[in-house]
Structures are given as C-alpha cells and as structure tokens.
Amino acid sequence: MARTLLAIYPHSARRYDEMLADDEAVRPHWQKFVAHLDAVAPEEMHERLEFVDRRIQENGVTYNVYADPKGSDRPWALDPLPLIIPHDEWAEVSAAVAQRATLLNAILADLYGEQKLLSQGLLPPALVYGQHGYLWPCQGIKPPGGVWLHHYAVDLARSPDGRWWVIADRTQAPSGAGYALENRLIVSRVFPEMFRDLHVQHLADFFRDQQDGLAALAPLDGGEQPHVVLLTPGPYNETYFEHAYLARYLGYPLVEGQDLTVRGDTVFLKTLRGLKRVHVILRRQDDAFCDPLELRGDSALGIPGLINVARAGRVVIANALGSGMLASGALMGFLPAICRELLGEELAMPSVATWWCGEKPALEYVRENFDDLVIKPAYPSQRMDPVFGNELKGAARAELLQRIEARPHAYVAQEMIDLSQAPAWSRAHERRLLARPVGLRAYAVTTPDGYTVMPGGLARVATGANARIISMQRGGASKDAWVLTEGPVSEFTLLKPSLGVHEIVRAGANLTSRVVENLFWLGRYSERFDDSARMLRVALGRLVEAGGQKTPAVASALEMAELLKILPGPDEDGEVKEGSEHALLEAIYDPEQPGSLAGTIRSVMWSATHVRERLSLDHWHSLNRLQREQQAALKRHPTLTE
C-alpha cells in the first residue's frame, strides 16, 4: 500500500494514536479503511466533502455556539473520517458504561431515598447538600420502576497507554445522540463500501430499545396506550435541531412547557381535541426550569405542578428531576467505594484521577501539585472554564489559590491527561491527514433487561493539534464512531421507507394550539410570499420594458404594490418617493422593510422552525434553499439595500 497519506501524518509519542501503533504501523481494524482512503482521487474526495457540507446545510443541522456571530444558524461541524473501534474493545467499553449507568441510578435512588451513602460516610453530606443540583422537593419520590436515570451519557478519553477513562458524566438531559445519528446517516453515504465491508454496527436498535424502555415504564390505566412526548425549551436552545430531529425519528410529539398542563395528579397535552394524558416526558430541559411552583419560580418554560404528579407516580420524567446533581465531577473520586457497596463489584472503567477540595487531604494535595492538575468547578451550576495549573503564573496563580482556600468545596482538581489523536481530513490541503485530539461521548438507555449502550456514539474532535479540551461550544468538530462487529449486522431501521394512510390524513389528536397557530402562520406567510413575489415580478418587468422610466404601466404596478403593503406608502407630504428601481430592490432584499420578500422569508422560517418536526425533509430543504439563495444574492450585491 502506498504511504502517500501516511508519509506526512504526524505521529506523537505522548499521545495514543487511534490509527497507528507505536511502531507507526496501521492498526488492524484501520487497514482496510486507510487503503480505501489512500486510493480515493483528490477530485472524488473533494466531491465527498461537498456532499457532507451540502447535507448539513440542506438538513439545517445547526449547533448554537454562544457569542458566535452566526448564532443559531451555525452549521454543525463534521469530519468525514470516522473513529473506528474494534468489536472486542467495544464489548469491554459497553459493559463498563452499562455498569456505570446502573451505579449512578442506584446512587440517585439512595440520595433521594434512605441516604445510606451519607450515613455510612461513603459520600460527604456537603458534597450533596452544598449544591443547587440536589432538589429537596424530590426527596422521597419513587419513580415508576425505580428508574431515575433513563438516558445516560458519559465522556470518554484514552490515556497514552490506550486505556479508556471517564472524564465527565452527563445525567440531567444528555445531548448528542441525535447528532450521532445524523453523523451516521451522512458518513455512511460518504464511504458506503467501507461501511458495508467493515460490518459497522447500526444505531437503530439502540433507539428502539429507548422506545421500548420508556413504554415499559409508562404508568397506564386500563387499556391506555403509552403516550410519550419530548419536552424542549424551544428554538433558542443550542441543540434545538436535535430535539426536533429525535422527536420526528422516535415518533414523539415535540412539546414546550406551555403545551402541557396538570389536572389533579395527571399531566395532559393540550390538543385540538381536548386534553390527552401524557405518561412519559422525555425532557431536554434542565431540572430547575421544569416546575415553577416548587423549583425556579421565574421559569416560563416549565409545567406548574409537575413534581406533584411525579410524587403520585403518574408520570415518567426521563431523566427524573434531580438527576443533574450527579454531573458533579467531585463525585468521581468516591465512585469505586460506592460501587463495591451498592453493586458488590469493582468499578469497571476508572475515572480520571479526581480530588475534591472540600476534603483537607485533597486540598493539601492540590496545593502541592497545582502545576500538574486541572481545576474545575465542583458543581454543574457553576460557570467556570477549566484552568490548567501550569498555565497560571504570578498574581493569577495566587488569586485562584486564594479562591480555592476561601471556598474549597466549590472546586475539584483532576489529573492532566493527553487525549488520544485520530486522523482528520484537511480541508486546507488537496490531500492530507491531520492528527487531532479526539474524545467519545457514549450513550446508554434503560430497557426492561437493564441498560443497553449505543454501539459507538458521538466522537468529538478538537480544532487544534495541541488542544487540551474538546468542546462543541469552543468550536470543536465531530466524527461518526464506527464499532465493528464479527457477526451479521442488524438490518432493523426506524426510518420509514414509505408513508401510510394515517401519516397523511389530517388528524388533531397530537396537535397543540401552539403547533396549529404556527402551521396557520406558516401557510399565511407562504401565501404572502407567493403573492408579493408575483407582484414584484410584474413591477420589475414593466420597469425593465420602460427602460427605467416611470411610465403609466410602471406607476400602476407600483401603486398596486403600495396598496398590497409590499412597498411603503407615500411620505407625510403626500408625494410618492422617487427611485422606482431602488424601492423594488429594497422590497425584495431588505429584511427590515415591512412587507419585503426577505422579511417574509424570515417570518416563514420562524414559523417553520417551531413546527420543524411536522415538516417533511423535502419541505425543509425547499425552505432552506429559499433562504440561502436570498442571503447569497444580498452578499453578492450588498448595495441592494443601501
């Protein structure tokens, strides 16, 4: 095999390389893929990269990065090269992730129940009660089936010796599973032959297990069928694309807090046909915002009385309220002993070495080894970026140490680790592989038989070769994670090959007033856009035929456009503005002008975003294309609205 791609691939002695062994030979599970990649012509690879960008743009895959000028329209970043994991290695990872999910579920049950861990000294009370994540109103609640943690995510990284370590637990409303699915649908089409020949495990079985697990826990009365909804904070959330995407894929209504109401000890969905009972709420909303009566009183996103329904055991909230407290990094150091106590076995996958500064011996260790540690907030509610001790000097170092001394319980220190690196395709060169730090977010969901783990997950890639932190909020990219299998690949899919009658016949059983209102305005704005476009085309046509002169035909067209509110009316002095051509161009491209096409397109997209899960992919593609073409025309000719 030619080494044209590998010849200049940077190998690092201090990092584990996912593709290359220590002797710089390609690892066995990567060999077929590297050989295929090396044989792809530059022109063909360029076309594949364009396919990735086009699919992300057409599908509207976005992720909002705070303070990014593109805001909620920032495209999702995807590297086309997958992270490949062999079957035998994944079997160990999967078992460890399932064990960890089981353990964390047992910890939640204890902390909101008997609290043996506190009485036996396995957890310091200050670590539990000292954070906002512990919800006192949830004390004593017993969720259906005794399951608190229905959906769990864990951030994994390799140490230089190749071992997987846990660097963070995600227990409140884990995100990323929908993005992992979208990555799979795109990358499997970029390398279809490799995806087939390498026997990559599919993801659909994982999501079916999630459906079955939630349905099995639903508290039903009589002959009821489980009714599951997906609760979202709304379009302003950074992962709203994923909320709409998963709602459509799983077949769940996407709802906001205003769509639900509590009557007695039951949650109902407000539909056109009246109230419909909700048995399961798959929430993507933080704990504190879910019930303004007993949690945050200023929340306009929650459902008043929701905790009371949870107390009565009449609804499954996935994950259960109060589960966010386990995202504290300070808990990691206590998990090995807790695992032996609650599960009677050793913790299969270690966490990165962690010291909670609330304990005096740990605080002393942090003082003495400050340069070798990463300082992080102890509680998820704290807003603080990780600080690398060896990067702080002088006054900044003294200030942080002083802050830790003043409030030691609020800080946790972790060992610095060099993340493993994986190949990424360079878009700045015609044909080159880059080495980038990579981490993996794995997912587990509850089923009647325990926890099942997604084969793969969301691989996250740092933008720089020497980055120590991988974060999508810091502009990182993603990869598809391919887990190979030695047996047959499951062909099950949740994607519908065709539509049935019940999917195209109008029905209002799950349509809320909010959805109906947005569908109504989507139709009205679309109709307004069509009428305005036709009127402006006539006016521009007459203006062109008249050579720019204001003939009677042009004047009549402009007057009609004014009557239809497409063009602004006369000034206060009663005279029509001069400059017919400029006025017509503004009516097309200026989004701030009332009645303009650009403004109407913005209104159409706003209404469509609120009902995205109700729209077909083709419909969304057409709306996206319309908006892109209008914006591209304005970029090419910025003087159109000046």
XYZ file of C-alpha atoms in Angstrom:
642
model
C 0.000 0.000 0.000
C 1.266 3.443 -0.897
C 2.051 5.665 2.032
C 1.180 8.926 0.361
C -1.293 9.856 3.075
C 0.665 8.435 5.989
C 4.048 9.802 4.951
C 3.378 13.222 6.443
C 0.832 12.188 9.081
C 2.185 13.498 12.423
C 2.772 10.758 14.967
C 3.031 11.730 18.641
C 4.946 9.753 21.229
C 2.992 11.279 24.139
C -0.472 10.549 22.759
C -2.230 7.318 21.906
C -2.904 7.249 18.170
C -6.208 5.655 17.168
C -4.923 4.711 13.699
C -1.220 3.962 14.191
C 0.519 1.636 16.632
C 3.726 2.574 18.441
C 5.820 1.289 15.543
C 3.761 3.551 13.208
C 2.127 0.552 11.536
C -1.580 0.881 10.783
C -3.690 -0.890 13.381
C -5.506 -3.978 12.000
C -9.037 -2.550 12.289
C -7.976 0.564 10.340
C -6.112 -1.121 7.485
C -8.996 -1.581 5.033
C -10.233 1.944 5.548
C -6.791 3.540 5.168
C -6.176 1.541 1.982
C -9.514 2.729 0.573
C -8.840 6.316 1.581
C -5.406 6.235 0.009
C -6.922 5.102 -3.282
C -9.510 7.896 -3.481
C -8.597 10.568 -6.031
C -8.400 14.172 -4.779
C -11.272 15.205 -7.061
C -13.511 12.470 -5.695
C -12.646 13.334 -2.095
C -13.464 16.954 -2.823
C -16.894 15.868 -4.065
C -17.440 13.847 -0.899
C -16.559 16.836 1.262
C -19.021 18.942 -0.718
C -21.653 16.262 -0.129
C -21.085 16.477 3.638
C -21.392 20.269 3.638
C -24.433 20.181 1.379
C -26.277 17.633 3.517
C -25.594 19.590 6.700
C -26.766 22.790 5.052
C -29.850 21.300 3.423
C -30.925 19.434 6.538
C -30.393 22.541 8.637
C -28.072 20.760 11.093
C -27.048 23.532 13.471
C -25.467 23.958 16.872
C -25.527 27.316 18.570
C -22.196 28.471 19.956
C -22.626 31.290 22.445
C -21.168 34.604 21.279
C -20.840 33.224 17.735
C -21.986 35.809 15.157
C -23.872 33.098 13.265
C -25.945 32.385 16.373
C -28.440 29.567 15.993
C -27.569 29.256 12.283
C -24.041 27.974 12.914
C -23.678 24.783 10.836
C -22.782 21.553 12.573
C -19.100 20.669 12.062
C -18.477 17.115 10.822
C -15.212 15.496 9.789
C -15.966 12.744 7.242
C -13.365 10.294 8.580
C -14.900 8.005 11.217
C -13.426 6.902 14.524
C -13.084 3.119 14.164
C -13.301 0.846 17.221
C -12.855 -2.950 17.076
C -15.556 -5.304 18.340
C -13.648 -6.853 21.258
C -12.574 -3.488 22.637
C -16.092 -2.087 22.392
C -17.511 -5.064 24.282
C -15.463 -4.011 27.316
C -16.376 -0.331 26.930
C -20.069 -1.129 26.536
C -20.153 -3.311 29.651
C -18.361 -0.613 31.673
C -20.754 2.133 30.526
C -23.794 -0.029 31.366
C -22.341 -0.750 34.816
C -21.743 2.953 35.427
C -25.301 3.844 34.433
C -26.615 1.165 36.809
C -24.430 2.534 39.603
C -25.486 6.160 39.108
C -29.137 5.132 39.046
C -28.648 3.344 42.375
C -26.930 6.437 43.827
C -29.878 8.645 42.867
C -32.323 6.199 44.412
C -30.335 6.258 47.661
C -29.772 10.025 47.881
C -33.454 10.773 47.343
C -34.453 7.811 49.498
C -32.797 6.155 52.502
C -29.467 8.015 52.155
C -27.323 5.140 53.376
C -24.360 6.520 51.463
C -24.416 9.622 53.651
C -24.966 7.787 56.930
C -22.140 5.334 56.181
C -19.720 8.105 55.219
C -19.318 6.986 51.600
C -20.328 10.454 50.442
C -19.743 13.731 52.301
C -23.055 15.493 53.079
C -21.530 18.819 51.992
C -20.986 17.435 48.512
C -24.678 16.554 48.217
C -26.449 19.306 50.117
C -23.984 22.019 49.172
C -25.046 22.183 45.541
C -28.128 23.513 43.780
C -28.417 20.280 41.816
C -29.861 18.418 44.804
C -33.596 19.114 44.652
C -35.156 18.950 48.095
C -38.735 18.795 46.725
C -37.822 15.475 45.082
C -36.836 13.833 48.367
C -38.923 10.698 48.891
C -40.133 10.408 45.291
C -40.204 6.851 43.926
C -40.281 6.946 40.124
C -42.072 4.173 38.201
C -39.965 1.044 38.057
C -37.421 2.594 40.420
C -35.617 4.095 37.413
C -34.178 7.587 37.837
C -31.666 7.538 35.020
C -33.392 6.654 31.746
C -30.827 8.156 29.399
C -27.166 8.464 30.346
C -24.151 9.871 28.532
C -20.508 9.661 29.515
C -17.494 11.450 28.048
C -14.599 9.067 27.491
C -10.965 9.659 26.604
C -7.922 7.459 26.190
C -4.809 7.751 28.268
C -1.422 7.471 26.496
C -1.342 3.726 27.259
C -4.607 3.193 25.370
C -6.944 2.709 28.346
C -10.320 4.388 28.329
C -11.072 6.796 31.169
C -14.234 8.612 32.191
C -13.771 12.363 32.220
C -17.400 13.501 32.746
C -20.872 12.111 33.440
C -23.968 13.598 31.773
C -27.088 12.761 33.775
C -29.518 15.673 33.564
C -30.604 15.915 29.920
C -27.763 14.333 27.894
C -27.382 15.735 24.399
C -25.721 14.482 21.256
C -27.456 11.181 20.428
C -29.422 12.839 17.618
C -26.265 14.410 16.212
C -24.579 10.987 16.335
C -27.450 9.574 14.277
C -27.241 12.390 11.721
C -23.464 11.898 11.500
C -24.069 8.217 10.769
C -26.589 8.912 8.009
C -24.137 11.279 6.309
C -20.821 9.446 6.752
C -22.289 6.066 5.782
C -23.120 7.645 2.419
C -19.674 9.203 2.060
C -17.988 5.783 2.431
C -20.774 3.298 1.573
C -18.447 0.466 0.518
C -16.358 0.702 3.686
C -19.436 0.968 5.882
C -20.698 -2.286 4.360
C -17.427 -4.196 4.121
C -16.259 -3.384 7.655
C -19.575 -4.629 9.133
C -20.290 -1.487 11.124
C -22.983 -1.918 13.774
C -26.127 0.096 13.120
C -27.719 2.508 15.599
C -31.449 1.903 15.077
C -31.630 -0.936 17.626
C -30.421 1.461 20.326
C -33.236 3.913 19.658
C -35.784 1.093 19.518
C -34.538 -0.006 22.938
C -35.084 3.546 24.143
C -38.666 3.475 22.867
C -39.329 0.086 24.459
C -37.732 1.094 27.756
C -39.840 4.230 28.137
C -43.040 2.471 27.067
C -42.456 -0.347 29.580
C -42.256 2.136 32.462
C -45.349 4.151 31.496
C -47.932 4.167 34.339
C -51.028 3.063 32.409
C -54.662 2.936 33.499
C -56.788 0.205 31.975
C -56.350 -0.172 28.239
C -54.338 3.001 27.694
C -51.505 3.125 25.201
C -48.266 4.825 26.316
C -48.180 8.472 25.254
C -44.622 9.851 25.196
C -43.704 13.479 24.482
C -40.329 15.175 24.062
C -40.089 18.388 26.099
C -37.912 21.156 24.652
C -37.089 24.654 25.949
C -37.742 25.953 22.429
C -35.902 27.142 19.308
C -33.467 29.332 21.250
C -31.789 26.280 22.780
C -28.393 25.455 21.256
C -29.410 21.853 20.464
C -32.960 22.543 19.241
C -32.156 20.865 15.934
C -31.567 17.625 17.824
C -34.829 17.960 19.768
C -36.868 18.273 16.567
C -34.798 15.591 14.842
C -35.255 12.990 17.592
C -38.952 13.801 18.035
C -39.529 13.063 14.363
C -37.297 9.977 14.334
C -38.775 8.443 17.504
C -42.333 9.433 16.640
C -42.875 11.605 19.736
C -44.711 14.946 19.743
C -42.282 17.812 20.347
C -43.789 19.998 23.057
C -42.934 23.062 25.094
C -43.986 23.698 28.658
C -46.999 25.749 27.548
C -48.352 22.698 25.684
C -48.706 20.676 28.891
C -50.935 21.176 31.904
C -51.507 19.435 35.226
C -55.004 18.469 36.349
C -55.052 16.837 39.762
C -52.225 14.312 39.746
C -52.022 13.845 35.964
C -50.175 15.590 33.132
C -52.120 16.334 29.967
C -51.240 17.520 26.480
C -53.477 20.344 25.287
C -54.646 19.270 21.817
C -57.329 20.416 19.394
C -59.489 17.525 20.568
C -59.106 18.372 24.222
C -56.770 17.106 26.923
C -54.808 13.930 26.266
C -52.974 12.200 29.080
C -49.168 12.096 28.961
C -47.486 9.057 30.506
C -43.832 9.795 29.741
C -41.943 13.092 29.350
C -38.569 12.733 27.651
C -37.145 16.063 28.706
C -34.368 18.130 27.201
C -34.847 20.859 29.769
C -32.764 21.497 32.881
C -34.102 20.394 36.265
C -34.647 23.829 37.764
C -36.879 25.072 34.920
C -39.328 22.160 34.897
C -41.755 23.231 37.654
C -42.112 26.930 38.571
C -44.252 26.059 41.617
C -41.582 24.141 43.535
C -38.325 24.915 41.716
C -37.471 28.169 39.894
C -40.413 30.494 40.289
C -39.273 32.693 37.392
C -39.308 29.845 34.881
C -41.678 30.324 31.965
C -40.605 27.007 30.421
C -41.925 24.503 32.925
C -45.193 22.833 33.872
C -46.673 24.045 37.183
C -47.405 21.080 39.443
C -45.149 18.605 37.630
C -43.339 17.486 40.796
C -46.672 16.728 42.461
C -47.525 14.379 39.586
C -44.096 12.731 39.962
C -44.797 12.190 43.682
C -48.015 10.415 42.757
C -46.127 8.169 40.332
C -48.442 9.185 37.499
C -45.787 10.236 35.011
C -42.320 9.100 33.995
C -39.873 12.008 33.682
C -36.782 10.966 31.785
C -34.415 11.693 33.337
C -36.029 12.060 36.755
C -35.939 15.527 38.284
C -32.869 15.931 40.473
C -30.638 13.657 38.396
C -28.461 16.605 37.342
C -26.597 16.542 40.661
C -24.589 13.513 39.542
C -22.888 15.545 36.824
C -20.620 16.923 39.552
C -17.033 15.942 38.825
C -16.366 15.802 42.567
C -18.312 12.522 42.826
C -15.815 10.628 40.674
C -13.331 10.058 43.459
C -15.981 8.350 45.620
C -17.417 6.011 42.988
C -15.075 2.990 43.431
C -16.077 2.509 47.095
C -19.743 3.226 46.343
C -19.707 0.659 43.529
C -18.440 -2.030 45.903
C -21.145 -1.102 48.418
C -24.152 -0.834 46.094
C -23.309 -3.311 43.327
C -20.877 -5.622 45.112
C -18.284 -5.349 42.342
C -15.339 -3.259 41.266
C -15.818 -0.228 39.037
C -15.017 -1.499 35.539
C -13.825 1.752 33.995
C -11.875 4.207 36.141
C -12.491 7.920 36.204
C -9.680 10.351 35.642
C -7.928 10.910 38.987
C -10.022 13.465 40.890
C -9.602 15.374 44.149
C -12.489 17.273 45.758
C -11.009 20.251 47.560
C -13.716 20.045 50.228
C -11.616 17.377 51.944
C -8.476 18.568 53.732
C -6.105 15.860 52.406
C -7.292 16.585 48.868
C -6.862 20.325 49.377
C -3.295 19.769 50.592
C -2.555 17.619 47.546
C -3.896 20.322 45.226
C -1.665 22.944 46.859
C 1.432 20.787 46.454
C 0.729 19.545 42.912
C -1.025 22.570 41.453
C 1.059 22.625 38.251
C 0.072 19.052 37.353
C -3.678 19.493 37.774
C -6.718 20.924 36.032
C -9.006 22.998 38.242
C -12.735 22.691 37.543
C -15.973 23.697 39.258
C -17.303 21.080 41.651
C -20.952 21.637 40.735
C -22.648 21.783 37.310
C -24.431 25.044 38.146
C -21.109 26.910 38.462
C -19.945 28.931 35.470
C -16.204 28.427 35.194
C -13.925 27.203 32.422
C -11.303 24.573 33.296
C -7.989 26.114 34.385
C -4.665 24.374 33.778
C -2.410 24.894 36.748
C 0.828 25.053 34.770
C -0.536 27.917 32.658
C -1.108 30.250 35.622
C 1.718 32.439 36.828
C 2.227 35.188 39.358
C -0.850 37.088 40.521
C -3.320 34.934 38.561
C -1.992 31.785 40.225
C -2.124 33.330 43.695
C -5.649 34.620 43.114
C -7.020 31.209 42.114
C -5.347 29.511 45.072
C -6.874 32.128 47.335
C -10.320 31.482 45.866
C -9.895 27.747 46.409
C -8.846 28.315 50.032
C -11.885 30.524 50.641
C -14.433 28.077 49.146
C -12.715 24.679 48.872
C -15.981 22.739 48.473
C -16.669 24.588 45.188
C -13.592 23.269 43.377
C -12.339 19.967 42.110
C -8.917 19.111 40.670
C -8.224 16.449 38.079
C -5.128 14.891 36.619
C -3.991 16.294 33.275
C -4.239 13.738 30.518
C -3.074 13.871 26.925
C -6.064 12.897 24.794
C -5.645 10.349 22.059
C -5.406 11.559 18.480
C -7.241 10.412 15.364
C -6.882 11.285 11.671
C -8.956 14.177 10.333
C -9.174 15.281 6.727
C -7.557 18.632 5.998
C -9.804 20.993 4.067
C -6.931 23.422 3.534
C -4.881 20.927 1.509
C -5.653 18.836 -1.501
C -4.678 15.564 0.117
C -3.540 15.437 3.724
C -4.418 13.807 7.033
C -4.187 15.829 10.229
C -3.838 14.436 13.740
C -6.414 15.887 16.121
C -7.266 15.158 19.779
C -10.442 13.108 19.998
C -12.882 12.033 22.681
C -16.024 9.903 22.663
C -19.425 10.523 24.212
C -21.134 7.165 24.770
C -24.850 6.695 25.484
C -26.905 4.220 27.481
C -30.684 3.854 27.864
C -32.755 1.786 30.220
C -34.635 -1.282 28.986
C -36.691 -3.942 30.779
C -33.487 -6.017 30.878
C -31.142 -3.314 32.159
C -29.102 -0.724 30.330
C -28.154 -1.002 26.677
C -25.346 1.055 25.123
C -25.258 2.709 21.706
C -22.634 0.982 19.538
C -20.397 3.985 19.022
C -21.652 7.400 19.994
C -20.628 10.959 19.265
C -16.914 11.360 18.607
C -15.750 14.921 19.241
C -12.639 16.441 17.705
C -10.580 19.439 18.788
C -9.763 22.086 16.222
C -6.075 22.360 17.150
C -3.382 19.709 17.351
C -2.380 20.685 20.900
C -5.840 21.356 22.335
C -6.430 20.003 25.831
C -10.187 20.453 25.906
C -12.730 19.214 23.388
C -15.917 21.238 23.405
C -18.550 21.943 20.784
C -19.098 25.298 22.486
C -15.445 26.087 21.756
C -15.951 25.423 18.071
C -14.954 21.746 18.014
C -15.988 19.320 15.289
C -17.487 15.842 15.365
C -16.971 12.402 13.859
C -19.039 9.307 13.335
C -17.958 6.411 15.563
C -17.837 3.027 13.817
C -17.997 -0.049 16.028
C -17.106 -3.134 14.026
C -18.810 -6.474 14.502
C -17.674 -10.009 13.734
C -21.196 -11.293 13.162
C -24.130 -10.250 10.950
C -25.216 -6.619 11.016
C -28.768 -5.862 12.120
C -30.885 -4.505 9.276
C -33.556 -3.003 11.522
C -34.403 0.644 10.846
C -36.792 3.234 12.239
C -36.687 5.214 9.000
C -39.953 4.739 7.114
C -39.476 3.586 3.501
C -42.961 4.840 2.625
C -45.842 6.794 4.150
C -49.014 5.143 5.374
C -52.556 6.475 5.240
C -52.514 7.503 8.908
C -49.462 9.681 8.256
C -51.032 11.786 5.501
C -54.625 12.003 6.715
C -55.315 15.121 8.765
C -55.615 14.385 12.472
C -55.520 16.644 15.504
C -55.018 14.168 18.320
C -51.453 15.356 18.974
C -51.682 18.882 17.565
C -51.399 21.546 20.229
C -52.756 25.048 19.843
C -49.172 26.344 19.615
C -48.390 23.979 16.742
C -51.629 24.782 14.950
C -51.027 28.511 15.305
C -47.554 28.194 13.794
C -48.863 25.980 10.984
C -51.524 28.616 10.274
C -48.964 31.422 10.101
C -46.610 29.260 8.057
C -49.369 28.988 5.492
C -50.250 32.674 5.642
C -46.621 33.812 5.323
C -46.051 31.365 2.449
C -49.118 32.717 0.673
C -47.976 36.275 1.324
C -44.550 35.472 -0.085
C -46.051 33.999 -3.251
C -48.349 36.992 -3.800
C -45.553 39.500 -3.152
C -43.120 37.701 -5.465
C -45.666 37.706 -8.299
C -46.456 41.386 -7.812
C -42.798 42.407 -7.668
C -42.001 40.365 -10.770
C -44.709 42.217 -12.696
C -43.487 45.606 -11.446
C -39.838 44.856 -12.270
C -40.808 43.522 -15.674
C -42.680 46.700 -16.542
C -39.826 48.829 -15.262
C -37.326 46.952 -17.458
C -39.593 47.247 -20.504
C -39.884 51.004 -19.907
C -36.114 51.398 -19.750
C -36.244 52.674 -16.168
C -38.802 55.395 -16.968
C -41.860 55.828 -14.806
C -44.499 55.124 -17.454
C -48.231 54.775 -16.632
C -47.807 50.980 -16.647
C -44.968 51.226 -14.139
C -46.863 53.701 -11.989
C -49.925 51.452 -11.860
C -47.805 48.459 -10.833
C -46.111 50.483 -8.095
C -49.435 51.813 -6.874
C -50.824 48.270 -6.693
C -47.738 47.177 -4.745
C -48.309 50.027 -2.281
C -51.961 49.066 -1.832
C -50.893 45.489 -1.084
C -48.365 46.800 1.524
C -45.456 45.388 -0.486
C -43.985 48.860 -0.997
C -44.077 51.648 1.598
C -46.776 54.261 1.018
C -46.322 57.991 0.358
C -44.296 60.208 2.645
C -46.046 62.576 5.020
C -46.071 65.257 2.342
C -48.262 63.001 0.195
C -45.780 62.524 -2.623
C -44.603 59.154 -3.869
C -40.886 58.526 -3.415
C -38.671 58.651 -6.496
C -36.310 55.839 -7.444
C -38.649 53.047 -8.512
C -35.890 50.522 -9.104
C -34.301 51.063 -5.706
C -37.682 50.788 -3.972
C -38.402 47.490 -5.702
C -34.978 46.075 -4.813
C -35.479 47.052 -1.183
C -38.847 45.322 -1.265
C -37.009 42.147 -2.272
C -33.813 42.188 -0.229
C -34.269 44.432 2.815
C -35.454 42.263 5.749
C -36.199 45.339 7.866
C -38.675 46.825 5.387
C -42.264 45.853 6.222
C -43.768 43.603 3.575
C -40.435 42.800 1.876
C -39.703 39.345 0.499
C -36.672 38.997 2.760
C -38.775 39.865 5.808
C -41.481 37.431 4.764
C -38.893 34.680 4.258
C -37.636 35.343 7.780
C -41.202 35.020 9.111
C -41.729 31.808 7.140
C -38.554 30.297 8.605
C -39.505 31.393 12.116
C -42.883 29.654 11.913
C -41.377 26.597 10.210
C -38.718 26.257 12.925
C -41.428 25.942 15.578
C -43.051 23.045 13.723
C -39.956 21.537 12.176
C -40.750 18.018 13.324
C -44.059 18.270 11.403
C -42.428 19.135 8.088
C -41.084 16.676 5.551
C -37.390 16.747 4.750
C -38.150 17.933 1.220
C -40.236 20.784 2.601
C -37.425 21.833 4.904
C -34.908 21.602 2.045
C -37.003 23.941 -0.099
C -37.352 26.495 2.699
C -33.630 26.328 3.452
C -32.762 26.765 -0.208
C -35.043 29.771 -0.485
C -33.396 31.492 2.469
C -29.856 30.646 1.295
C -30.455 31.998 -2.199
C -31.861 35.253 -0.865
C -28.918 35.689 1.520
C -26.390 34.760 -1.184
C -27.841 37.354 -3.558
C -27.555 40.039 -0.898
C -23.933 39.090 -0.200
C -23.077 39.324 -3.888
C -24.707 42.753 -4.144
C -24.628 44.398 -0.694
C -25.595 47.776 -2.216
C -29.094 46.499 -2.998
C -30.414 47.710 0.341
C -28.232 50.791 0.753
